[in-house]
Amino acid sequence: MTPTNKKSINHMYALRRNRGYLQKHLAVLVGHRFTQMVSQYENGASLPPLETALLLEIILGARLSEIYVDLSQELQLLVLKRAVTLPPEMRRRLLSRLLGKD
């Protein structure tokens, strides 16, 4: 099971606007020549590659899990489903950490 291919809902647009950046500013800061990719990231049509995602985290001052909330939650559920295959103690530690109880 892998994450769905549906459009990713994210908070990039709101974060960018709150920081006072235009799409062209964000494009320059992440190293894109055109704003089209930033637009695709914001409207969920495309996910950025890892390096660009980490640049967005730095520029926007938000963790990736805060930018891509729905994707983060979907992946967390996937990990929880897969955790049943782990040894009990390892599963307990993982669940404790994911649920914020450690």
PDB file of C-alpha atoms in Angstrom:
ATOM      1  CA  MET A   1       0.000   0.000   0.000  1.00  0.00           C
ATOM      2  CA  THR A   2       1.325   3.400  -0.960  1.00  0.00           C
ATOM      3  CA  PRO A   3      -0.028   6.914  -0.454  1.00  0.00           C
ATOM      4  CA  THR A   4      -2.859   7.830  -2.793  1.00  0.00           C
ATOM      5  CA  ASN A   5      -2.159   9.803  -5.924  1.00  0.00           C
ATOM      6  CA  LYS A   6      -4.932  12.299  -5.223  1.00  0.00           C
ATOM      7  CA  LYS A   7      -4.137  15.984  -5.194  1.00  0.00           C
ATOM      8  CA  SER A   8      -2.149  16.887  -2.127  1.00  0.00           C
ATOM      9  CA  ILE A   9      -3.778  19.486   0.086  1.00  0.00           C
ATOM     10  CA  ASN A  10      -1.129  21.666   1.639  1.00  0.00           C
ATOM     11  CA  HIS A  11      -0.601  24.894   3.494  1.00  0.00           C
ATOM     12  CA  MET A  12       2.140  26.228   1.250  1.00  0.00           C
ATOM     13  CA  TYR A  13      -0.002  28.992  -0.268  1.00  0.00           C
ATOM     14  CA  ALA A  14      -1.071  30.340   3.137  1.00  0.00           C
ATOM     15  CA  LEU A  15       2.452  30.092   4.553  1.00  0.00           C
ATOM     16  CA  ARG A  16       3.927  31.853   1.532  1.00  0.00           C
ATOM     17  CA  ARG A  17       1.364  34.652   1.694  1.00  0.00           C
ATOM     18  CA  ASN A  18       1.791  35.034   5.475  1.00  0.00           C
ATOM     19  CA  ARG A  19       5.544  35.438   4.954  1.00  0.00           C
ATOM     20  CA  GLY A  20       4.971  38.104   2.288  1.00  0.00           C
ATOM     21  CA  TYR A  21       6.453  36.119  -0.605  1.00  0.00           C
ATOM     22  CA  LEU A  22       5.111  36.116  -4.129  1.00  0.00           C
ATOM     23  CA  GLN A  23       5.371  32.906  -6.142  1.00  0.00           C
ATOM     24  CA  LYS A  24       8.262  34.447  -8.082  1.00  0.00           C
ATOM     25  CA  HIS A  25      10.162  35.024  -4.815  1.00  0.00           C
ATOM     26  CA  LEU A  26       9.664  31.436  -3.719  1.00  0.00           C
ATOM     27  CA  ALA A  27      10.685  30.190  -7.168  1.00  0.00           C
ATOM     28  CA  VAL A  28      13.976  32.105  -6.963  1.00  0.00           C
ATOM     29  CA  LEU A  29      14.665  30.914  -3.415  1.00  0.00           C
ATOM     30  CA  VAL A  30      14.161  27.233  -4.285  1.00  0.00           C
ATOM     31  CA  GLY A  31      16.119  27.582  -7.530  1.00  0.00           C
ATOM     32  CA  HIS A  32      13.333  27.425 -10.131  1.00  0.00           C
ATOM     33  CA  ARG A  33      13.440  29.722 -13.136  1.00  0.00           C
ATOM     34  CA  PHE A  34       9.660  29.896 -13.456  1.00  0.00           C
ATOM     35  CA  THR A  35       6.757  30.195 -11.029  1.00  0.00           C
ATOM     36  CA  GLN A  36       4.835  27.347 -12.675  1.00  0.00           C
ATOM     37  CA  MET A  37       6.402  24.705 -10.408  1.00  0.00           C
ATOM     38  CA  VAL A  38       5.601  26.718  -7.281  1.00  0.00           C
ATOM     39  CA  SER A  39       2.011  26.972  -8.490  1.00  0.00           C
ATOM     40  CA  GLN A  40       1.886  23.198  -9.020  1.00  0.00           C
ATOM     41  CA  TYR A  41       3.285  22.602  -5.521  1.00  0.00           C
ATOM     42  CA  GLU A  42       0.727  24.973  -4.013  1.00  0.00           C
ATOM     43  CA  ASN A  43      -2.294  23.555  -5.813  1.00  0.00           C
ATOM     44  CA  GLY A  44      -1.244  19.981  -5.071  1.00  0.00           C
ATOM     45  CA  ALA A  45      -0.735  18.970  -8.687  1.00  0.00           C
ATOM     46  CA  SER A  46       2.877  18.048  -7.942  1.00  0.00           C
ATOM     47  CA  LEU A  47       5.043  17.239  -4.941  1.00  0.00           C
ATOM     48  CA  PRO A  48       8.512  18.799  -4.814  1.00  0.00           C
ATOM     49  CA  PRO A  49      11.639  16.653  -4.842  1.00  0.00           C
ATOM     50  CA  LEU A  50      13.342  16.182  -1.481  1.00  0.00           C
ATOM     51  CA  GLU A  51      15.884  18.991  -1.854  1.00  0.00           C
ATOM     52  CA  THR A  52      13.176  21.474  -2.854  1.00  0.00           C
ATOM     53  CA  ALA A  53      10.906  20.277  -0.033  1.00  0.00           C
ATOM     54  CA  LEU A  54      13.671  20.879   2.493  1.00  0.00           C
ATOM     55  CA  LEU A  55      14.310  24.329   1.008  1.00  0.00           C
ATOM     56  CA  LEU A  56      10.592  25.087   1.395  1.00  0.00           C
ATOM     57  CA  GLU A  57      10.783  24.007   5.024  1.00  0.00           C
ATOM     58  CA  ILE A  58      13.663  26.439   5.618  1.00  0.00           C
ATOM     59  CA  ILE A  59      12.163  29.325   3.638  1.00  0.00           C
ATOM     60  CA  LEU A  60       8.633  29.029   5.025  1.00  0.00           C
ATOM     61  CA  GLY A  61       9.756  28.277   8.576  1.00  0.00           C
ATOM     62  CA  ALA A  62       7.471  25.274   8.858  1.00  0.00           C
ATOM     63  CA  ARG A  63       8.091  21.546   9.072  1.00  0.00           C
ATOM     64  CA  LEU A  64       7.124  19.476   6.054  1.00  0.00           C
ATOM     65  CA  SER A  65       4.436  17.805   8.152  1.00  0.00           C
ATOM     66  CA  GLU A  66       2.957  21.284   8.698  1.00  0.00           C
ATOM     67  CA  ILE A  67       3.122  22.160   5.010  1.00  0.00           C
ATOM     68  CA  TYR A  68       1.755  18.816   3.787  1.00  0.00           C
ATOM     69  CA  VAL A  69      -0.620  17.970   6.632  1.00  0.00           C
ATOM     70  CA  ASP A  70      -2.836  15.515   4.747  1.00  0.00           C
ATOM     71  CA  LEU A  71       0.088  13.634   3.209  1.00  0.00           C
ATOM     72  CA  SER A  72       1.829  13.489   6.573  1.00  0.00           C
ATOM     73  CA  GLN A  73      -1.295  12.055   8.226  1.00  0.00           C
ATOM     74  CA  GLU A  74      -1.780   9.547   5.421  1.00  0.00           C
ATOM     75  CA  LEU A  75       1.822   8.355   5.724  1.00  0.00           C
ATOM     76  CA  GLN A  76       1.550   8.138   9.502  1.00  0.00           C
ATOM     77  CA  LEU A  77      -1.484   5.853   9.128  1.00  0.00           C
ATOM     78  CA  LEU A  78       0.466   3.749   6.650  1.00  0.00           C
ATOM     79  CA  VAL A  79       3.306   3.346   9.161  1.00  0.00           C
ATOM     80  CA  LEU A  80       0.812   2.404  11.883  1.00  0.00           C
ATOM     81  CA  LYS A  81      -0.700  -0.278   9.658  1.00  0.00           C
ATOM     82  CA  ARG A  82       2.721  -1.672   8.850  1.00  0.00           C
ATOM     83  CA  ALA A  83       3.799  -1.601  12.492  1.00  0.00           C
ATOM     84  CA  VAL A  84       1.844  -4.792  13.212  1.00  0.00           C
ATOM     85  CA  THR A  85       4.742  -6.714  11.659  1.00  0.00           C
ATOM     86  CA  LEU A  86       7.275  -5.378  14.192  1.00  0.00           C
ATOM     87  CA  PRO A  87       8.316  -7.159  17.374  1.00  0.00           C
ATOM     88  CA  PRO A  88       6.045  -6.057  20.269  1.00  0.00           C
ATOM     89  CA  GLU A  89       8.595  -3.865  22.087  1.00  0.00           C
ATOM     90  CA  MET A  90       9.676  -2.108  18.905  1.00  0.00           C
ATOM     91  CA  ARG A  91       6.015  -1.578  17.932  1.00  0.00           C
ATOM     92  CA  ARG A  92       5.263  -0.157  21.392  1.00  0.00           C
ATOM     93  CA  ARG A  93       8.151   2.352  21.147  1.00  0.00           C
ATOM     94  CA  LEU A  94       7.106   3.418  17.661  1.00  0.00           C
ATOM     95  CA  LEU A  95       3.455   3.856  18.630  1.00  0.00           C
ATOM     96  CA  SER A  96       4.441   5.773  21.740  1.00  0.00           C
ATOM     97  CA  ARG A  97       6.579   8.154  19.697  1.00  0.00           C
ATOM     98  CA  LEU A  98       3.948   8.617  16.974  1.00  0.00           C
ATOM     99  CA  LEU A  99       1.280   9.334  19.565  1.00  0.00           C
ATOM    100  CA  GLY A 100       3.569  11.779  21.401  1.00  0.00           C
ATOM    101  CA  LYS A 101       3.795   9.770  24.604  1.00  0.00           C
ATOM    102  CA  ASP A 102       7.554   9.409  24.977  1.00  0.00           C
TER     103      ASP A 102
END
